[in-house]
Amino acid sequence: MKKQIILLPATLLLALGAVQGQDVKERLKAHVYTLASDEFAGRKPNTHGDTLAANYIREQLKAMPGFKLLAKDGLQEFSYQAYRNLAAEGNTLKAGKRALTLGRDFLPSVTSANGSFSGEVVDMGEGKPRDYAGKDVKGKFVVVHLTPRSYADGSEQRSRETAALQNGAKGILLVGQPLSNLPARWPTKDGFYVAKVTDKAAKELLAKKQMEANVAIDLSTEHTFNVVAKIEAPKANNPEGDVLILGAHYDHMGIEEYEGEPAIFHGADDNASGTAGILELARYISDRRDFLKKDVIVILFGAEERGLKGSRYYAANPVEPLDNVKAMVNIDMMGRMPAEKTLGIRGLGSAYEAPALFASLPNNDNLELVWEFREKGPTDYSSFYDKGIPAFSFGTPHHVDYHKPTDTKERVNYDGMVMVYDYATNLINRLAFEPLRLTYRPQQK
């Protein structure tokens, strides 16, 4: 079922108008206060709050002189596979010919691939990379022993899955954790089996040396939006039709259980702050549109927290061809500038000219700049680098409120947001108001 476009409440329509006459700091704050409000309820994809946020952003861009809404009145709707859940039937595991009991002896992980599996079972101890030295596990199922403490965040499970995959295993049987599942939105890898088993079941599987299994996982579908608008440079200034993309994700985690109670994960820093920054950079460009040397497309992505779904969808289904896009600039979390005034910039390895370009930018606030040369990272600029586009992402450091209900509008450093905005405008001046072209640099091994 497709989502309905929901009209904004009158109070938020008033907020839209109130933003226009304020200075940069107050406008940034107004955006964050709106997007991170209780009414928007954490902007979880496929929810009412998510649609409110998309409409708010669209109306902001629509009001900026020179911008025109793309896609369907500014909204590019898309669907994606969301959470994975074990099906009620079809999950089996046999040690030799004996059937084990689901929920008592074993439980497939929702990170497992669907399908049927069979083969030899071998013990791999702790399953760390060193444990595979001199051993051939290709096409086999490895039994790996974990510590109970690892269940809290799943990091140990993920690292053992990675080690097994890298050594060619066909699947992994995890011992030492409760028979329950951590949330997952995608499989570890197609064709790879993952299950948790009791110590008793593991001993039986190793004694029989052979297993047969079937995994049945139901996939849910969600719908959300990218908000897309464009401002064109004067034709005389941009005869080749060069394009710059600015982006940030606007979604967050919505209402989730926290310490035993439902709570709104407001996402003020992640990423109402980055959304606010992109909106104000768009306004900066709108006010100077007669001097543009590139067209600028602004995209606020949905479902980043689901695994970069919005930016990946746009990169695969662009509203306008990507052929003329010369660079992409992303902001993910600019709201927690620390006392040291640290600002991280990812993607300097994505263009040969990038280090010299960033070294030449004014830094009037004496920010402590942390340059990351990795071409790809866990945010939306990676989706465009994968398409052969130089891409960068700004962000202030992570903090104790990251992905918690305590990431609220009151804890945002709005003076720090202005510092990031000021530094970003220096980059925009070079990329949008000069005929500068960057050369894509392939990922280094």
mmCIF file of N, CA, C and O in Angstrom, residues 174-249:
data_model
loop_
_atom_site.group_PDB
_atom_site.id
_atom_site.type_symbol
_atom_site.label_atom_id
_atom_site.label_comp_id
_atom_site.label_asym_id
_atom_site.label_seq_id
_atom_site.Cartn_x
_atom_site.Cartn_y
_atom_site.Cartn_z
ATOM 1 N N LEU A 174 26.598 -20.762 15.677
ATOM 2 C CA LEU A 174 27.110 -19.969 16.782
ATOM 3 C C LEU A 174 26.669 -20.569 18.116
ATOM 4 O O LEU A 174 25.473 -20.769 18.355
ATOM 5 N N VAL A 175 27.662 -20.839 18.991
ATOM 6 C CA VAL A 175 27.402 -21.442 20.298
ATOM 7 C C VAL A 175 27.769 -20.427 21.382
ATOM 8 O O VAL A 175 28.737 -19.680 21.244
ATOM 9 N N GLY A 176 26.982 -20.409 22.465
ATOM 10 C CA GLY A 176 27.360 -19.589 23.617
ATOM 11 C C GLY A 176 26.509 -18.354 23.814
ATOM 12 O O GLY A 176 26.766 -17.558 24.715
ATOM 13 N N GLN A 177 25.477 -18.161 22.978
ATOM 14 C CA GLN A 177 24.577 -17.026 23.125
ATOM 15 C C GLN A 177 23.155 -17.529 23.321
ATOM 16 O O GLN A 177 22.830 -18.662 22.975
ATOM 17 N N PRO A 178 22.263 -16.691 23.846
ATOM 18 C CA PRO A 178 20.853 -17.092 23.933
ATOM 19 C C PRO A 178 20.288 -17.372 22.547
ATOM 20 O O PRO A 178 20.734 -16.792 21.555
ATOM 21 N N LEU A 179 19.306 -18.261 22.485
ATOM 22 C CA LEU A 179 18.643 -18.544 21.215
ATOM 23 C C LEU A 179 17.607 -17.456 20.939
ATOM 24 O O LEU A 179 16.400 -17.641 21.092
ATOM 25 N N SER A 180 18.102 -16.303 20.551
ATOM 26 C CA SER A 180 17.235 -15.184 20.187
ATOM 27 C C SER A 180 17.964 -14.371 19.129
ATOM 28 O O SER A 180 19.153 -14.573 18.886
ATOM 29 N N ASN A 181 17.243 -13.444 18.513
ATOM 30 C CA ASN A 181 17.788 -12.722 17.370
ATOM 31 C C ASN A 181 17.962 -11.245 17.653
ATOM 32 O O ASN A 181 17.101 -10.617 18.265
ATOM 33 N N LEU A 182 19.090 -10.722 17.198
ATOM 34 C CA LEU A 182 19.257 -9.277 17.127
ATOM 35 C C LEU A 182 18.559 -8.775 15.867
ATOM 36 O O LEU A 182 18.454 -9.511 14.888
ATOM 37 N N PRO A 183 18.083 -7.518 15.852
ATOM 38 C CA PRO A 183 17.438 -7.000 14.635
ATOM 39 C C PRO A 183 18.406 -7.034 13.446
ATOM 40 O O PRO A 183 19.607 -6.839 13.607
ATOM 41 N N ALA A 184 17.874 -7.285 12.281
ATOM 42 C CA ALA A 184 18.681 -7.255 11.063
ATOM 43 C C ALA A 184 17.792 -6.864 9.895
ATOM 44 O O ALA A 184 16.616 -7.219 9.853
ATOM 45 N N ARG A 185 18.365 -6.133 8.955
ATOM 46 C CA ARG A 185 17.595 -5.660 7.808
ATOM 47 C C ARG A 185 18.057 -6.287 6.500
ATOM 48 O O ARG A 185 17.420 -6.104 5.477
ATOM 49 N N TRP A 186 19.176 -7.001 6.528
ATOM 50 C CA TRP A 186 19.667 -7.624 5.304
ATOM 51 C C TRP A 186 20.522 -8.834 5.693
ATOM 52 O O TRP A 186 21.033 -8.935 6.804
ATOM 53 N N PRO A 187 20.687 -9.778 4.783
ATOM 54 C CA PRO A 187 21.466 -10.972 5.120
ATOM 55 C C PRO A 187 22.955 -10.675 5.171
ATOM 56 O O PRO A 187 23.440 -9.720 4.566
ATOM 57 N N THR A 188 23.677 -11.521 5.917
ATOM 58 C CA THR A 188 25.129 -11.404 5.943
ATOM 59 C C THR A 188 25.685 -11.533 4.530
ATOM 60 O O THR A 188 26.512 -10.752 4.100
ATOM 61 N N LYS A 189 25.210 -12.524 3.790
ATOM 62 C CA LYS A 189 25.600 -12.719 2.383
ATOM 63 C C LYS A 189 24.651 -13.735 1.769
ATOM 64 O O LYS A 189 24.231 -14.680 2.434
ATOM 65 N N ASP A 190 24.325 -13.535 0.508
ATOM 66 C CA ASP A 190 23.483 -14.505 -0.182
ATOM 67 C C ASP A 190 24.150 -15.879 -0.162
ATOM 68 O O ASP A 190 25.361 -16.002 -0.399
ATOM 69 N N GLY A 191 23.357 -16.907 0.130
ATOM 70 C CA GLY A 191 23.877 -18.261 0.108
ATOM 71 C C GLY A 191 24.654 -18.677 1.333
ATOM 72 O O GLY A 191 25.272 -19.754 1.346
ATOM 73 N N PHE A 192 24.630 -17.857 2.404
ATOM 74 C CA PHE A 192 25.406 -18.147 3.608
ATOM 75 C C PHE A 192 24.441 -18.426 4.759
ATOM 76 O O PHE A 192 23.557 -17.630 5.052
ATOM 77 N N TYR A 193 24.633 -19.575 5.429
ATOM 78 C CA TYR A 193 23.751 -20.004 6.510
ATOM 79 C C TYR A 193 24.275 -19.499 7.851
ATOM 80 O O TYR A 193 25.473 -19.603 8.145
ATOM 81 N N VAL A 194 23.389 -18.972 8.693
ATOM 82 C CA VAL A 194 23.749 -18.507 10.033
ATOM 83 C C VAL A 194 22.682 -18.994 11.006
ATOM 84 O O VAL A 194 21.481 -18.779 10.784
ATOM 85 N N ALA A 195 23.109 -19.666 12.077
ATOM 86 C CA ALA A 195 22.168 -20.103 13.103
ATOM 87 C C ALA A 195 22.855 -20.115 14.453
ATOM 88 O O ALA A 195 24.089 -20.229 14.548
ATOM 89 N N LYS A 196 22.060 -19.987 15.505
ATOM 90 C CA LYS A 196 22.544 -20.160 16.862
ATOM 91 C C LYS A 196 22.099 -21.531 17.354
ATOM 92 O O LYS A 196 20.956 -21.949 17.100
ATOM 93 N N VAL A 197 22.998 -22.230 18.019
ATOM 94 C CA VAL A 197 22.695 -23.574 18.515
ATOM 95 C C VAL A 197 23.141 -23.694 19.959
ATOM 96 O O VAL A 197 24.039 -22.969 20.410
ATOM 97 N N THR A 198 22.517 -24.587 20.691
ATOM 98 C CA THR A 198 22.946 -24.845 22.061
ATOM 99 C C THR A 198 24.243 -25.648 22.051
ATOM 100 O O THR A 198 24.621 -26.243 21.028
ATOM 101 N N ASP A 199 24.900 -25.686 23.196
ATOM 102 C CA ASP A 199 26.139 -26.458 23.299
ATOM 103 C C ASP A 199 25.877 -27.939 23.032
ATOM 104 O O ASP A 199 26.653 -28.597 22.331
ATOM 105 N N LYS A 200 24.753 -28.433 23.543
ATOM 106 C CA LYS A 200 24.410 -29.839 23.324
ATOM 107 C C LYS A 200 24.189 -30.117 21.846
ATOM 108 O O LYS A 200 24.666 -31.135 21.310
ATOM 109 N N ALA A 201 23.462 -29.229 21.160
ATOM 110 C CA ALA A 201 23.211 -29.413 19.728
ATOM 111 C C ALA A 201 24.499 -29.344 18.926
ATOM 112 O O ALA A 201 24.699 -30.089 17.963
ATOM 113 N N ALA A 202 25.401 -28.438 19.314
ATOM 114 C CA ALA A 202 26.678 -28.311 18.616
ATOM 115 C C ALA A 202 27.489 -29.602 18.723
ATOM 116 O O ALA A 202 28.078 -30.061 17.731
ATOM 117 N N LYS A 203 27.497 -30.209 19.911
ATOM 118 C CA LYS A 203 28.233 -31.464 20.089
ATOM 119 C C LYS A 203 27.645 -32.571 19.221
ATOM 120 O O LYS A 203 28.377 -33.386 18.646
ATOM 121 N N GLU A 204 26.329 -32.599 19.113
ATOM 122 C CA GLU A 204 25.695 -33.624 18.286
ATOM 123 C C GLU A 204 25.999 -33.399 16.807
ATOM 124 O O GLU A 204 26.278 -34.357 16.067
ATOM 125 N N LEU A 205 25.960 -32.152 16.368
ATOM 126 C CA LEU A 205 26.277 -31.840 14.971
ATOM 127 C C LEU A 205 27.716 -32.226 14.642
ATOM 128 O O LEU A 205 27.995 -32.777 13.565
ATOM 129 N N LEU A 206 28.642 -31.941 15.560
ATOM 130 C CA LEU A 206 30.045 -32.276 15.327
ATOM 131 C C LEU A 206 30.263 -33.790 15.350
ATOM 132 O O LEU A 206 31.107 -34.316 14.612
ATOM 133 N N ALA A 207 29.486 -34.498 16.197
ATOM 134 C CA ALA A 207 29.608 -35.964 16.245
ATOM 135 C C ALA A 207 29.092 -36.588 14.959
ATOM 136 O O ALA A 207 29.689 -37.530 14.420
ATOM 137 N N LYS A 208 27.995 -36.069 14.436
ATOM 138 C CA LYS A 208 27.438 -36.585 13.184
ATOM 139 C C LYS A 208 28.224 -36.118 11.961
ATOM 140 O O LYS A 208 28.204 -36.747 10.909
ATOM 141 N N LYS A 209 28.867 -34.960 12.083
ATOM 142 C CA LYS A 209 29.717 -34.363 11.038
ATOM 143 C C LYS A 209 28.949 -33.882 9.811
ATOM 144 O O LYS A 209 29.544 -33.315 8.906
ATOM 145 N N GLN A 210 27.659 -34.098 9.776
ATOM 146 C CA GLN A 210 26.851 -33.680 8.640
ATOM 147 C C GLN A 210 25.584 -32.980 9.133
ATOM 148 O O GLN A 210 25.049 -33.337 10.182
ATOM 149 N N MET A 211 25.128 -32.005 8.369
ATOM 150 C CA MET A 211 23.897 -31.296 8.711
ATOM 151 C C MET A 211 23.077 -31.024 7.461
ATOM 152 O O MET A 211 23.606 -30.944 6.354
ATOM 153 N N GLU A 212 21.783 -30.900 7.671
ATOM 154 C CA GLU A 212 20.861 -30.435 6.643
ATOM 155 C C GLU A 212 19.979 -29.370 7.290
ATOM 156 O O GLU A 212 19.534 -29.539 8.426
ATOM 157 N N ALA A 213 19.725 -28.297 6.567
ATOM 158 C CA ALA A 213 18.935 -27.208 7.148
ATOM 159 C C ALA A 213 18.103 -26.533 6.081
ATOM 160 O O ALA A 213 18.421 -26.589 4.879
ATOM 161 N N ASN A 214 17.053 -25.906 6.564
ATOM 162 C CA ASN A 214 16.256 -25.037 5.699
ATOM 163 C C ASN A 214 15.945 -23.764 6.480
ATOM 164 O O ASN A 214 15.649 -23.810 7.679
ATOM 165 N N VAL A 215 16.041 -22.628 5.796
ATOM 166 C CA VAL A 215 15.765 -21.332 6.423
ATOM 167 C C VAL A 215 14.646 -20.653 5.652
ATOM 168 O O VAL A 215 14.692 -20.557 4.421
ATOM 169 N N ALA A 216 13.654 -20.169 6.398
ATOM 170 C CA ALA A 216 12.531 -19.432 5.806
ATOM 171 C C ALA A 216 12.375 -18.111 6.564
ATOM 172 O O ALA A 216 12.036 -18.105 7.746
ATOM 173 N N ILE A 217 12.652 -17.020 5.877
ATOM 174 C CA ILE A 217 12.586 -15.686 6.474
ATOM 175 C C ILE A 217 11.623 -14.831 5.676
ATOM 176 O O ILE A 217 11.679 -14.788 4.438
ATOM 177 N N ASP A 218 10.716 -14.180 6.384
ATOM 178 C CA ASP A 218 9.775 -13.257 5.756
ATOM 179 C C ASP A 218 10.391 -11.866 5.677
ATOM 180 O O ASP A 218 11.042 -11.409 6.630
ATOM 181 N N LEU A 219 10.183 -11.194 4.549
ATOM 182 C CA LEU A 219 10.728 -9.861 4.330
ATOM 183 C C LEU A 219 9.578 -8.865 4.263
ATOM 184 O O LEU A 219 8.624 -9.052 3.503
ATOM 185 N N SER A 220 9.663 -7.802 5.060
ATOM 186 C CA SER A 220 8.633 -6.764 5.024
ATOM 187 C C SER A 220 9.055 -5.643 4.076
ATOM 188 O O SER A 220 10.240 -5.421 3.852
ATOM 189 N N THR A 221 8.080 -4.957 3.510
ATOM 190 C CA THR A 221 8.329 -3.871 2.567
ATOM 191 C C THR A 221 7.896 -2.550 3.181
ATOM 192 O O THR A 221 6.844 -2.465 3.813
ATOM 193 N N GLU A 222 8.726 -1.522 3.003
ATOM 194 C CA GLU A 222 8.401 -0.177 3.485
ATOM 195 C C GLU A 222 8.468 0.814 2.318
ATOM 196 O O GLU A 222 9.128 0.560 1.304
ATOM 197 N N HIS A 223 7.788 1.931 2.493
ATOM 198 C CA HIS A 223 7.737 2.990 1.484
ATOM 199 C C HIS A 223 8.164 4.303 2.133
ATOM 200 O O HIS A 223 7.796 4.608 3.265
ATOM 201 N N THR A 224 8.923 5.088 1.405
ATOM 202 C CA THR A 224 9.281 6.425 1.884
ATOM 203 C C THR A 224 9.660 7.286 0.680
ATOM 204 O O THR A 224 9.364 6.934 -0.459
ATOM 205 N N PHE A 225 10.334 8.413 0.942
ATOM 206 C CA PHE A 225 10.607 9.391 -0.110
ATOM 207 C C PHE A 225 12.040 9.899 -0.057
ATOM 208 O O PHE A 225 12.653 9.990 1.015
ATOM 209 N N ASN A 226 12.554 10.274 -1.230
ATOM 210 C CA ASN A 226 13.616 11.265 -1.343
ATOM 211 C C ASN A 226 12.951 12.583 -1.743
ATOM 212 O O ASN A 226 12.038 12.588 -2.566
ATOM 213 N N VAL A 227 13.411 13.682 -1.151
ATOM 214 C CA VAL A 227 12.910 15.005 -1.537
ATOM 215 C C VAL A 227 13.952 15.623 -2.466
ATOM 216 O O VAL A 227 15.130 15.710 -2.103
ATOM 217 N N VAL A 228 13.518 16.031 -3.672
ATOM 218 C CA VAL A 228 14.468 16.424 -4.716
ATOM 219 C C VAL A 228 14.057 17.762 -5.331
ATOM 220 O O VAL A 228 12.906 17.949 -5.731
ATOM 221 N N ALA A 229 15.015 18.685 -5.410
ATOM 222 C CA ALA A 229 14.780 19.983 -6.061
ATOM 223 C C ALA A 229 16.050 20.411 -6.784
ATOM 224 O O ALA A 229 17.150 19.944 -6.474
ATOM 225 N N LYS A 230 15.882 21.326 -7.748
ATOM 226 C CA LYS A 230 17.015 21.749 -8.574
ATOM 227 C C LYS A 230 16.967 23.250 -8.811
ATOM 228 O O LYS A 230 15.893 23.833 -8.971
ATOM 229 N N ILE A 231 18.139 23.861 -8.823
ATOM 230 C CA ILE A 231 18.281 25.257 -9.233
ATOM 231 C C ILE A 231 19.286 25.291 -10.380
ATOM 232 O O ILE A 231 20.339 24.640 -10.320
ATOM 233 N N GLU A 232 18.972 26.014 -11.427
ATOM 234 C CA GLU A 232 19.815 26.031 -12.624
ATOM 235 C C GLU A 232 20.666 27.293 -12.680
ATOM 236 O O GLU A 232 20.200 28.387 -12.352
ATOM 237 N N ALA A 233 21.902 27.099 -13.100
ATOM 238 C CA ALA A 233 22.779 28.238 -13.346
ATOM 239 C C ALA A 233 22.355 28.933 -14.628
ATOM 240 O O ALA A 233 21.759 28.305 -15.515
ATOM 241 N N PRO A 234 22.640 30.221 -14.773
ATOM 242 C CA PRO A 234 22.396 30.873 -16.069
ATOM 243 C C PRO A 234 23.113 30.108 -17.172
ATOM 244 O O PRO A 234 24.255 29.667 -17.001
ATOM 245 N N LYS A 235 22.440 29.920 -18.308
ATOM 246 C CA LYS A 235 22.997 29.108 -19.385
ATOM 247 C C LYS A 235 24.375 29.579 -19.823
ATOM 248 O O LYS A 235 25.265 28.777 -20.121
ATOM 249 N N ALA A 236 24.561 30.889 -19.850
ATOM 250 C CA ALA A 236 25.852 31.429 -20.271
ATOM 251 C C ALA A 236 26.971 31.050 -19.309
ATOM 252 O O ALA A 236 28.139 30.968 -19.692
ATOM 253 N N ASN A 237 26.620 30.846 -18.039
ATOM 254 C CA ASN A 237 27.615 30.490 -17.023
ATOM 255 C C ASN A 237 27.962 29.010 -17.026
ATOM 256 O O ASN A 237 28.989 28.606 -16.467
ATOM 257 N N ASN A 238 27.081 28.180 -17.603
ATOM 258 C CA ASN A 238 27.241 26.733 -17.488
ATOM 259 C C ASN A 238 26.891 26.059 -18.820
ATOM 260 O O ASN A 238 25.941 25.285 -18.918
ATOM 261 N N PRO A 239 27.674 26.346 -19.853
ATOM 262 C CA PRO A 239 27.323 25.829 -21.191
ATOM 263 C C PRO A 239 27.354 24.311 -21.280
ATOM 264 O O PRO A 239 26.657 23.725 -22.115
ATOM 265 N N GLU A 240 28.138 23.645 -20.438
ATOM 266 C CA GLU A 240 28.240 22.179 -20.496
ATOM 267 C C GLU A 240 27.172 21.491 -19.646
ATOM 268 O O GLU A 240 27.061 20.264 -19.664
ATOM 269 N N GLY A 241 26.422 22.267 -18.866
ATOM 270 C CA GLY A 241 25.379 21.664 -18.027
ATOM 271 C C GLY A 241 25.910 20.886 -16.845
ATOM 272 O O GLY A 241 25.317 19.888 -16.417
ATOM 273 N N ASP A 242 27.049 21.345 -16.281
ATOM 274 C CA ASP A 242 27.616 20.673 -15.112
ATOM 275 C C ASP A 242 26.659 20.746 -13.923
ATOM 276 O O ASP A 242 25.906 21.712 -13.766
ATOM 277 N N VAL A 243 26.737 19.724 -13.047
ATOM 278 C CA VAL A 243 25.812 19.605 -11.916
ATOM 279 C C VAL A 243 26.585 19.299 -10.641
ATOM 280 O O VAL A 243 27.554 18.515 -10.647
ATOM 281 N N LEU A 244 26.158 19.907 -9.542
ATOM 282 C CA LEU A 244 26.627 19.591 -8.196
ATOM 283 C C LEU A 244 25.428 19.061 -7.416
ATOM 284 O O LEU A 244 24.331 19.626 -7.496
ATOM 285 N N ILE A 245 25.614 17.984 -6.662
ATOM 286 C CA ILE A 245 24.556 17.453 -5.801
ATOM 287 C C ILE A 245 24.891 17.737 -4.345
ATOM 288 O O ILE A 245 26.020 17.496 -3.898
ATOM 289 N N LEU A 246 23.916 18.243 -3.600
ATOM 290 C CA LEU A 246 24.011 18.403 -2.151
ATOM 291 C C LEU A 246 23.003 17.471 -1.499
ATOM 292 O O LEU A 246 21.856 17.374 -1.967
ATOM 293 N N GLY A 247 23.404 16.790 -0.429
ATOM 294 C CA GLY A 247 22.472 15.850 0.170
ATOM 295 C C GLY A 247 22.682 15.612 1.650
ATOM 296 O O GLY A 247 23.738 15.913 2.212
ATOM 297 N N ALA A 248 21.646 15.078 2.279
ATOM 298 C CA ALA A 248 21.665 14.631 3.674
ATOM 299 C C ALA A 248 20.462 13.732 3.869
ATOM 300 O O ALA A 248 19.457 13.863 3.165
ATOM 301 N N HIS A 249 20.542 12.826 4.811
ATOM 302 C CA HIS A 249 19.350 12.021 5.106
ATOM 303 C C HIS A 249 18.541 12.707 6.193
ATOM 304 O O HIS A 249 19.083 13.305 7.113
#
